[in-house]
PDB file of C-alpha atoms in Angstrom:
ATOM      1  CA  MET A   1     -15.913  -8.037 -11.054  1.00 48.00           C
ATOM      2  CA  SER A   2     -15.062 -11.509  -9.672  1.00 55.00           C
ATOM      3  CA  LEU A   3     -13.165 -12.145  -6.586  1.00 55.00           C
ATOM      4  CA  THR A   4     -11.419 -14.839  -7.903  1.00 53.00           C
ATOM      5  CA  LYS A   5     -10.942 -14.505 -11.860  1.00 60.00           C
ATOM      6  CA  PHE A   6      -9.049 -11.530 -12.484  1.00 68.00           C
ATOM      7  CA  ASP A   7      -9.113 -10.923 -16.143  1.00 78.00           C
ATOM      8  CA  ILE A   8      -5.291  -9.497 -16.275  1.00 84.00           C
ATOM      9  CA  PRO A   9      -4.246  -8.661 -19.829  1.00 83.00           C
ATOM     10  CA  TYR A  10      -0.911  -9.642 -21.318  1.00 85.00           C
ATOM     11  CA  ALA A  11       1.585  -6.736 -22.745  1.00 82.00           C
ATOM     12  CA  ASP A  12       0.454  -5.426 -25.877  1.00 82.00           C
ATOM     13  CA  LYS A  13       2.874  -2.351 -25.568  1.00 83.00           C
ATOM     14  CA  PRO A  14       6.503  -2.094 -25.386  1.00 84.00           C
ATOM     15  CA  LEU A  15       7.570  -3.160 -21.539  1.00 87.00           C
ATOM     16  CA  PRO A  16       8.623  -0.330 -19.092  1.00 87.00           C
ATOM     17  CA  GLN A  17      12.282   0.939 -19.355  1.00 85.00           C
ATOM     18  CA  SER A  18      12.169   3.101 -16.066  1.00 84.00           C
ATOM     19  CA  PHE A  19      10.758   2.760 -12.692  1.00 83.00           C
ATOM     20  CA  ALA A  20       8.136   4.881 -13.028  1.00 87.00           C
ATOM     21  CA  ALA A  21       7.279   3.018 -16.027  1.00 90.00           C
ATOM     22  CA  PHE A  22       7.466  -0.061 -14.231  1.00 90.00           C
ATOM     23  CA  ILE A  23       4.926   0.834 -11.626  1.00 91.00           C
ATOM     24  CA  ALA A  24       2.673   2.250 -14.335  1.00 91.00           C
ATOM     25  CA  TYR A  25       2.860  -1.061 -15.917  1.00 92.00           C
ATOM     26  CA  VAL A  26       1.727  -2.994 -13.017  1.00 91.00           C
ATOM     27  CA  PHE A  27      -1.034  -0.514 -11.773  1.00 92.00           C
ATOM     28  CA  LYS A  28      -2.441  -0.585 -15.397  1.00 91.00           C
ATOM     29  CA  LYS A  29      -2.752  -4.541 -15.223  1.00 91.00           C
ATOM     30  CA  THR A  30      -5.465  -4.146 -13.135  1.00 89.00           C
ATOM     31  CA  PRO A  31      -6.945  -0.882 -12.336  1.00 90.00           C
ATOM     32  CA  GLY A  32      -9.785  -1.867 -10.803  1.00 88.00           C
ATOM     33  CA  VAL A  33      -8.467  -4.278  -8.032  1.00 90.00           C
ATOM     34  CA  TRP A  34      -5.915  -1.455  -7.060  1.00 92.00           C
ATOM     35  CA  LEU A  35      -8.928   1.123  -6.677  1.00 91.00           C
ATOM     36  CA  LEU A  36     -10.736  -1.658  -4.564  1.00 90.00           C
ATOM     37  CA  TYR A  37      -7.665  -2.387  -2.642  1.00 91.00           C
ATOM     38  CA  PHE A  38      -7.010   1.509  -1.794  1.00 93.00           C
ATOM     39  CA  THR A  39     -10.521   1.598  -0.660  1.00 92.00           C
ATOM     40  CA  GLN A  40     -10.375  -1.120   1.565  1.00 91.00           C
ATOM     41  CA  ASP A  41      -7.138   0.053   3.239  1.00 91.00           C
ATOM     42  CA  ILE A  42      -8.723   3.413   4.008  1.00 92.00           C
ATOM     43  CA  LEU A  43     -11.427   1.407   5.918  1.00 91.00           C
ATOM     44  CA  HIS A  44      -8.617  -0.552   7.525  1.00 90.00           C
ATOM     45  CA  PHE A  45      -6.103   1.577   8.338  1.00 90.00           C
ATOM     46  CA  ILE A  46      -8.148   4.325   9.699  1.00 90.00           C
ATOM     47  CA  ARG A  47     -10.096   1.960  12.131  1.00 89.00           C
ATOM     48  CA  TYR A  48      -7.809   2.603  15.111  1.00 88.00           C
ATOM     49  CA  PRO A  49      -7.295   5.909  14.995  1.00 87.00           C
ATOM     50  CA  ILE A  50     -11.051   6.694  15.022  1.00 89.00           C
ATOM     51  CA  ALA A  51     -11.729   4.049  17.647  1.00 90.00           C
ATOM     52  CA  PHE A  52      -9.200   5.906  19.872  1.00 88.00           C
ATOM     53  CA  ILE A  53     -10.743   9.022  19.098  1.00 87.00           C
ATOM     54  CA  LEU A  54     -14.319   7.843  20.251  1.00 89.00           C
ATOM     55  CA  PHE A  55     -13.127   5.965  23.205  1.00 89.00           C
ATOM     56  CA  GLY A  56     -11.642   9.117  24.159  1.00 86.00           C
ATOM     57  CA  LYS A  57     -15.006  11.102  24.125  1.00 87.00           C
ATOM     58  CA  VAL A  58     -16.835   8.250  26.132  1.00 88.00           C
ATOM     59  CA  ILE A  59     -13.989   8.961  28.864  1.00 88.00           C
ATOM     60  CA  ASP A  60     -14.288  12.673  28.550  1.00 86.00           C
ATOM     61  CA  LEU A  61     -18.186  12.276  28.482  1.00 87.00           C
ATOM     62  CA  LEU A  62     -17.838   9.831  31.734  1.00 83.00           C
ATOM     63  CA  GLY A  63     -15.456  12.001  33.374  1.00 83.00           C
ATOM     64  CA  HIS A  64     -17.638  15.176  32.963  1.00 81.00           C
ATOM     65  CA  SER A  65     -21.229  13.612  34.043  1.00 79.00           C
ATOM     66  CA  ASP A  66     -22.453  12.957  37.483  1.00 77.00           C
ATOM     67  CA  PRO A  67     -22.065   9.441  38.475  1.00 78.00           C
ATOM     68  CA  ALA A  68     -25.358   9.208  40.304  1.00 75.00           C
ATOM     69  CA  GLN A  69     -27.441   9.539  36.955  1.00 80.00           C
ATOM     70  CA  GLY A  70     -25.735   6.741  35.220  1.00 78.00           C
ATOM     71  CA  ILE A  71     -24.175   6.598  31.867  1.00 82.00           C
ATOM     72  CA  PRO A  72     -25.256   8.823  29.442  1.00 84.00           C
ATOM     73  CA  HIS A  73     -27.045   7.841  26.449  1.00 85.00           C
ATOM     74  CA  GLN A  74     -24.474   9.678  24.345  1.00 88.00           C
ATOM     75  CA  ALA A  75     -21.823   7.023  25.827  1.00 86.00           C
ATOM     76  CA  TYR A  76     -23.805   4.032  24.321  1.00 90.00           C
ATOM     77  CA  ILE A  77     -23.925   5.931  20.899  1.00 91.00           C
ATOM     78  CA  TYR A  78     -19.851   6.645  21.199  1.00 90.00           C
ATOM     79  CA  LEU A  79     -19.428   2.786  21.966  1.00 91.00           C
ATOM     80  CA  ALA A  80     -21.739   1.825  19.041  1.00 93.00           C
ATOM     81  CA  GLY A  81     -19.491   3.725  16.609  1.00 92.00           C
ATOM     82  CA  ILE A  82     -16.444   2.150  17.912  1.00 92.00           C
ATOM     83  CA  GLY A  83     -18.071  -1.536  17.528  1.00 93.00           C
ATOM     84  CA  CYS A  84     -18.974  -0.657  13.679  1.00 94.00           C
ATOM     85  CA  VAL A  85     -15.728   1.277  12.887  1.00 92.00           C
ATOM     86  CA  LEU A  86     -13.409  -1.876  14.062  1.00 93.00           C
ATOM     87  CA  LEU A  87     -15.974  -4.337  12.510  1.00 94.00           C
ATOM     88  CA  ILE A  88     -16.231  -2.472   8.827  1.00 93.00           C
ATOM     89  CA  GLY A  89     -12.302  -2.045   8.968  1.00 91.00           C
ATOM     90  CA  GLU A  90     -11.931  -5.847   9.890  1.00 91.00           C
ATOM     91  CA  LEU A  91     -14.263  -6.731   7.204  1.00 92.00           C
ATOM     92  CA  ALA A  92     -12.194  -4.801   4.388  1.00 90.00           C
ATOM     93  CA  HIS A  93      -9.292  -6.185   5.902  1.00 88.00           C
ATOM     94  CA  VAL A  94     -10.696  -9.897   5.203  1.00 89.00           C
ATOM     95  CA  TRP A  95     -12.201  -9.232   2.047  1.00 88.00           C
ATOM     96  CA  THR A  96      -8.368  -7.731   0.924  1.00 88.00           C
ATOM     97  CA  ALA A  97      -6.377 -10.751   2.075  1.00 87.00           C
ATOM     98  CA  HIS A  98      -8.923 -12.886   0.295  1.00 87.00           C
ATOM     99  CA  ILE A  99      -8.655 -11.150  -2.969  1.00 89.00           C
ATOM    100  CA  ILE A 100      -5.163 -11.076  -2.619  1.00 90.00           C
ATOM    101  CA  ILE A 101      -4.512 -15.041  -2.284  1.00 88.00           C
ATOM    102  CA  HIS A 102      -5.933 -15.203  -6.297  1.00 88.00           C
ATOM    103  CA  TRP A 103      -4.565 -12.020  -7.457  1.00 91.00           C
ATOM    104  CA  LYS A 104      -1.225 -12.164  -6.735  1.00 90.00           C
ATOM    105  CA  PRO A 105      -0.570 -15.712  -8.213  1.00 90.00           C
ATOM    106  CA  ARG A 106      -2.272 -14.429 -11.432  1.00 91.00           C
ATOM    107  CA  LEU A 107      -0.127 -11.357 -11.616  1.00 91.00           C
ATOM    108  CA  ARG A 108       3.046 -12.931 -11.158  1.00 91.00           C
ATOM    109  CA  SER A 109       1.862 -15.770 -14.030  1.00 91.00           C
ATOM    110  CA  VAL A 110       1.349 -12.774 -16.706  1.00 91.00           C
ATOM    111  CA  ILE A 111       4.161 -10.255 -15.783  1.00 91.00           C
ATOM    112  CA  ARG A 112       6.641 -13.542 -15.991  1.00 91.00           C
ATOM    113  CA  SER A 113       5.135 -14.442 -19.177  1.00 90.00           C
ATOM    114  CA  ASP A 114       5.278 -10.670 -20.597  1.00 89.00           C
ATOM    115  CA  PHE A 115       9.024 -10.571 -20.143  1.00 88.00           C
ATOM    116  CA  LEU A 116       9.442 -13.884 -20.960  1.00 86.00           C
ATOM    117  CA  GLN A 117       8.127 -13.009 -24.562  1.00 85.00           C
ATOM    118  CA  TYR A 118      10.214 -10.170 -24.581  1.00 82.00           C
ATOM    119  CA  THR A 119      13.353 -12.184 -23.759  1.00 81.00           C
ATOM    120  CA  MET A 120      12.523 -14.656 -26.045  1.00 78.00           C
ATOM    121  CA  GLY A 121      12.572 -11.962 -28.810  1.00 76.00           C
ATOM    122  CA  HIS A 122      16.471 -11.617 -28.510  1.00 69.00           C
ATOM    123  CA  SER A 123      19.115 -12.872 -30.799  1.00 72.00           C
ATOM    124  CA  HIS A 124      20.398 -16.355 -30.879  1.00 69.00           C
ATOM    125  CA  SER A 125      23.961 -14.475 -29.974  1.00 73.00           C
ATOM    126  CA  TYR A 126      22.514 -13.148 -26.849  1.00 67.00           C
ATOM    127  CA  PHE A 127      21.773 -16.447 -25.399  1.00 65.00           C
ATOM    128  CA  GLN A 128      25.111 -17.671 -26.129  1.00 68.00           C
ATOM    129  CA  ASP A 129      26.363 -14.680 -24.421  1.00 70.00           C
ATOM    130  CA  ASN A 130      24.048 -14.779 -21.317  1.00 69.00           C
ATOM    131  CA  PHE A 131      23.172 -18.158 -19.415  1.00 72.00           C
ATOM    132  CA  ALA A 132      19.759 -19.652 -19.727  1.00 70.00           C
ATOM    133  CA  GLY A 133      19.361 -19.718 -15.974  1.00 75.00           C
ATOM    134  CA  ALA A 134      20.503 -16.418 -15.115  1.00 75.00           C
ATOM    135  CA  ILE A 135      18.089 -15.204 -17.778  1.00 75.00           C
ATOM    136  CA  ALA A 136      15.314 -16.991 -16.175  1.00 79.00           C
ATOM    137  CA  ARG A 137      16.391 -16.100 -12.676  1.00 82.00           C
ATOM    138  CA  LYS A 138      16.350 -12.398 -13.776  1.00 84.00           C
ATOM    139  CA  VAL A 139      12.590 -12.592 -15.106  1.00 82.00           C
ATOM    140  CA  SER A 140      11.043 -14.432 -11.962  1.00 86.00           C
ATOM    141  CA  GLU A 141      12.982 -11.514 -10.448  1.00 87.00           C
ATOM    142  CA  VAL A 142      11.095  -8.938 -12.232  1.00 87.00           C
ATOM    143  CA  ALA A 143       7.717 -10.989 -11.694  1.00 89.00           C
ATOM    144  CA  GLU A 144       8.556 -11.006  -7.766  1.00 91.00           C
ATOM    145  CA  SER A 145       9.442  -7.542  -7.591  1.00 90.00           C
ATOM    146  CA  ALA A 146       6.091  -6.272  -8.826  1.00 90.00           C
ATOM    147  CA  LEU A 147       4.357  -8.137  -6.003  1.00 92.00           C
ATOM    148  CA  ARG A 148       6.889  -6.650  -3.270  1.00 92.00           C
ATOM    149  CA  MET A 149       6.325  -3.248  -4.627  1.00 92.00           C
ATOM    150  CA  HIS A 150       2.514  -3.967  -4.243  1.00 92.00           C
ATOM    151  CA  ASP A 151       3.211  -4.509  -0.401  1.00 92.00           C
ATOM    152  CA  ILE A 152       5.501  -1.293   0.016  1.00 92.00           C
ATOM    153  CA  ILE A 153       2.999   0.676  -1.460  1.00 92.00           C
ATOM    154  CA  ARG A 154       0.245  -0.391   0.426  1.00 92.00           C
ATOM    155  CA  PHE A 155       1.312  -1.438   3.724  1.00 90.00           C
ATOM    156  CA  GLN A 156       4.209   0.937   3.812  1.00 90.00           C
ATOM    157  CA  ILE A 157       3.594   3.949   2.014  1.00 91.00           C
ATOM    158  CA  PHE A 158      -0.042   4.214   1.829  1.00 92.00           C
ATOM    159  CA  PHE A 159      -0.517   2.898   5.481  1.00 91.00           C
ATOM    160  CA  ALA A 160       1.757   5.902   6.796  1.00 89.00           C
ATOM    161  CA  VAL A 161      -0.089   8.329   4.624  1.00 91.00           C
ATOM    162  CA  ILE A 162      -3.461   7.371   5.969  1.00 92.00           C
ATOM    163  CA  GLN A 163      -2.518   7.106   9.460  1.00 88.00           C
ATOM    164  CA  PHE A 164      -0.583  10.669   9.419  1.00 89.00           C
ATOM    165  CA  VAL A 165      -3.679  12.482   7.376  1.00 90.00           C
ATOM    166  CA  THR A 166      -6.117  10.648  10.482  1.00 89.00           C
ATOM    167  CA  ASN A 167      -4.144  11.767  13.259  1.00 86.00           C
ATOM    168  CA  LEU A 168      -3.107  15.378  11.937  1.00 90.00           C
ATOM    169  CA  THR A 169      -6.717  16.065  10.814  1.00 89.00           C
ATOM    170  CA  PHE A 170      -7.821  15.066  14.616  1.00 86.00           C
ATOM    171  CA  MET A 171      -4.811  16.787  16.312  1.00 87.00           C
ATOM    172  CA  PHE A 172      -6.217  20.203  14.283  1.00 90.00           C
ATOM    173  CA  THR A 173      -9.340  19.673  15.502  1.00 85.00           C
ATOM    174  CA  VAL A 174      -8.041  19.591  18.955  1.00 82.00           C
ATOM    175  CA  ASN A 175      -6.216  22.621  18.570  1.00 86.00           C
ATOM    176  CA  TRP A 176      -4.026  24.291  15.777  1.00 90.00           C
ATOM    177  CA  VAL A 177      -1.126  24.544  18.068  1.00 92.00           C
ATOM    178  CA  TYR A 178      -0.999  20.718  18.536  1.00 88.00           C
ATOM    179  CA  GLY A 179      -1.777  20.362  14.518  1.00 89.00           C
ATOM    180  CA  SER A 180       1.140  22.520  13.576  1.00 92.00           C
ATOM    181  CA  ALA A 181       3.840  20.789  15.899  1.00 92.00           C
ATOM    182  CA  LEU A 182       2.893  17.362  14.605  1.00 89.00           C
ATOM    183  CA  LEU A 183       3.088  18.836  10.633  1.00 91.00           C
ATOM    184  CA  ALA A 184       6.665  20.468  11.616  1.00 93.00           C
ATOM    185  CA  TYR A 185       8.167  17.415  13.040  1.00 91.00           C
ATOM    186  CA  VAL A 186       6.960  15.323  10.177  1.00 90.00           C
ATOM    187  CA  LEU A 187       8.448  17.950   7.673  1.00 90.00           C
ATOM    188  CA  CYS A 188      11.589  18.223   9.749  1.00 92.00           C
ATOM    189  CA  VAL A 189      12.243  13.983   9.510  1.00 88.00           C
ATOM    190  CA  THR A 190      10.623  13.755   5.816  1.00 88.00           C
ATOM    191  CA  LEU A 191      12.440  16.625   3.625  1.00 90.00           C
ATOM    192  CA  PRO A 192      15.918  15.781   4.410  1.00 89.00           C
ATOM    193  CA  LEU A 193      15.309  12.313   3.399  1.00 85.00           C
ATOM    194  CA  ILE A 194      13.590  13.373   0.459  1.00 86.00           C
ATOM    195  CA  LEU A 195      16.544  15.679  -0.545  1.00 88.00           C
ATOM    196  CA  ARG A 196      18.766  12.892  -0.287  1.00 87.00           C
ATOM    197  CA  LEU A 197      16.856  10.147  -2.379  1.00 83.00           C
ATOM    198  CA  PRO A 198      18.664  10.868  -5.675  1.00 83.00           C
ATOM    199  CA  ASN A 199      22.110   9.686  -3.880  1.00 85.00           C
ATOM    200  CA  ILE A 200      20.285   6.785  -1.956  1.00 81.00           C
ATOM    201  CA  ARG A 201      18.728   5.499  -5.216  1.00 78.00           C
ATOM    202  CA  ALA A 202      22.694   5.958  -7.097  1.00 80.00           C
ATOM    203  CA  ARG A 203      23.987   4.242  -4.505  1.00 81.00           C
ATOM    204  CA  SER A 204      21.595   1.421  -4.302  1.00 77.00           C
ATOM    205  CA  LEU A 205      21.988   0.880  -8.438  1.00 73.00           C
ATOM    206  CA  ARG A 206      25.725   0.859  -7.732  1.00 76.00           C
ATOM    207  CA  PHE A 207      25.396  -1.769  -5.035  1.00 73.00           C
ATOM    208  CA  SER A 208      23.070  -3.692  -6.777  1.00 64.00           C
ATOM    209  CA  GLU A 209      25.130  -4.104 -10.013  1.00 64.00           C
ATOM    210  CA  GLU A 210      27.872  -5.205  -8.203  1.00 60.00           C
TER     211      GLU A 210
END
């Protein structure tokens, strides 16, 4: 798969009519690139938690060792592990940034073309009832919303999930009480929000139409 020349197909099926269908529509444009993004994000997002865990082990090791015997050999192994984790995470981040530079403009162009072709299929009376500039703006907004959705999915939702799973796993390895407390706290915060999502979505749609 080329890092600069992505084969993003144009739509050969009816365009999505719902939010879930729109997510699937954007994902199916370049599923290989999305899979690569998620793999790189895992390496990128867990680098600091793992580095902090290893650094904590170095501190514990030095705290329980005899200063007269010097730095234990295992401490150097942990420090080397920290360097490797940070290096791999940063390389994954740089690679992702390089891909996005070429991927986003291409995806924007293809989605804009898909919805423009759909719009041009309307009758002549449709364009008499709707201002051409407003139609063009809505087509551009759809393309831009796909790019914003990419940012939200990766940098807000997926980032939070990876950070939570990594920290929760470490907390359970330390003590099940710590892990259970963290899990209970997150559930208490997120469950009320999830239950209120239908109302939030309804209000958001109502305000967007005003």
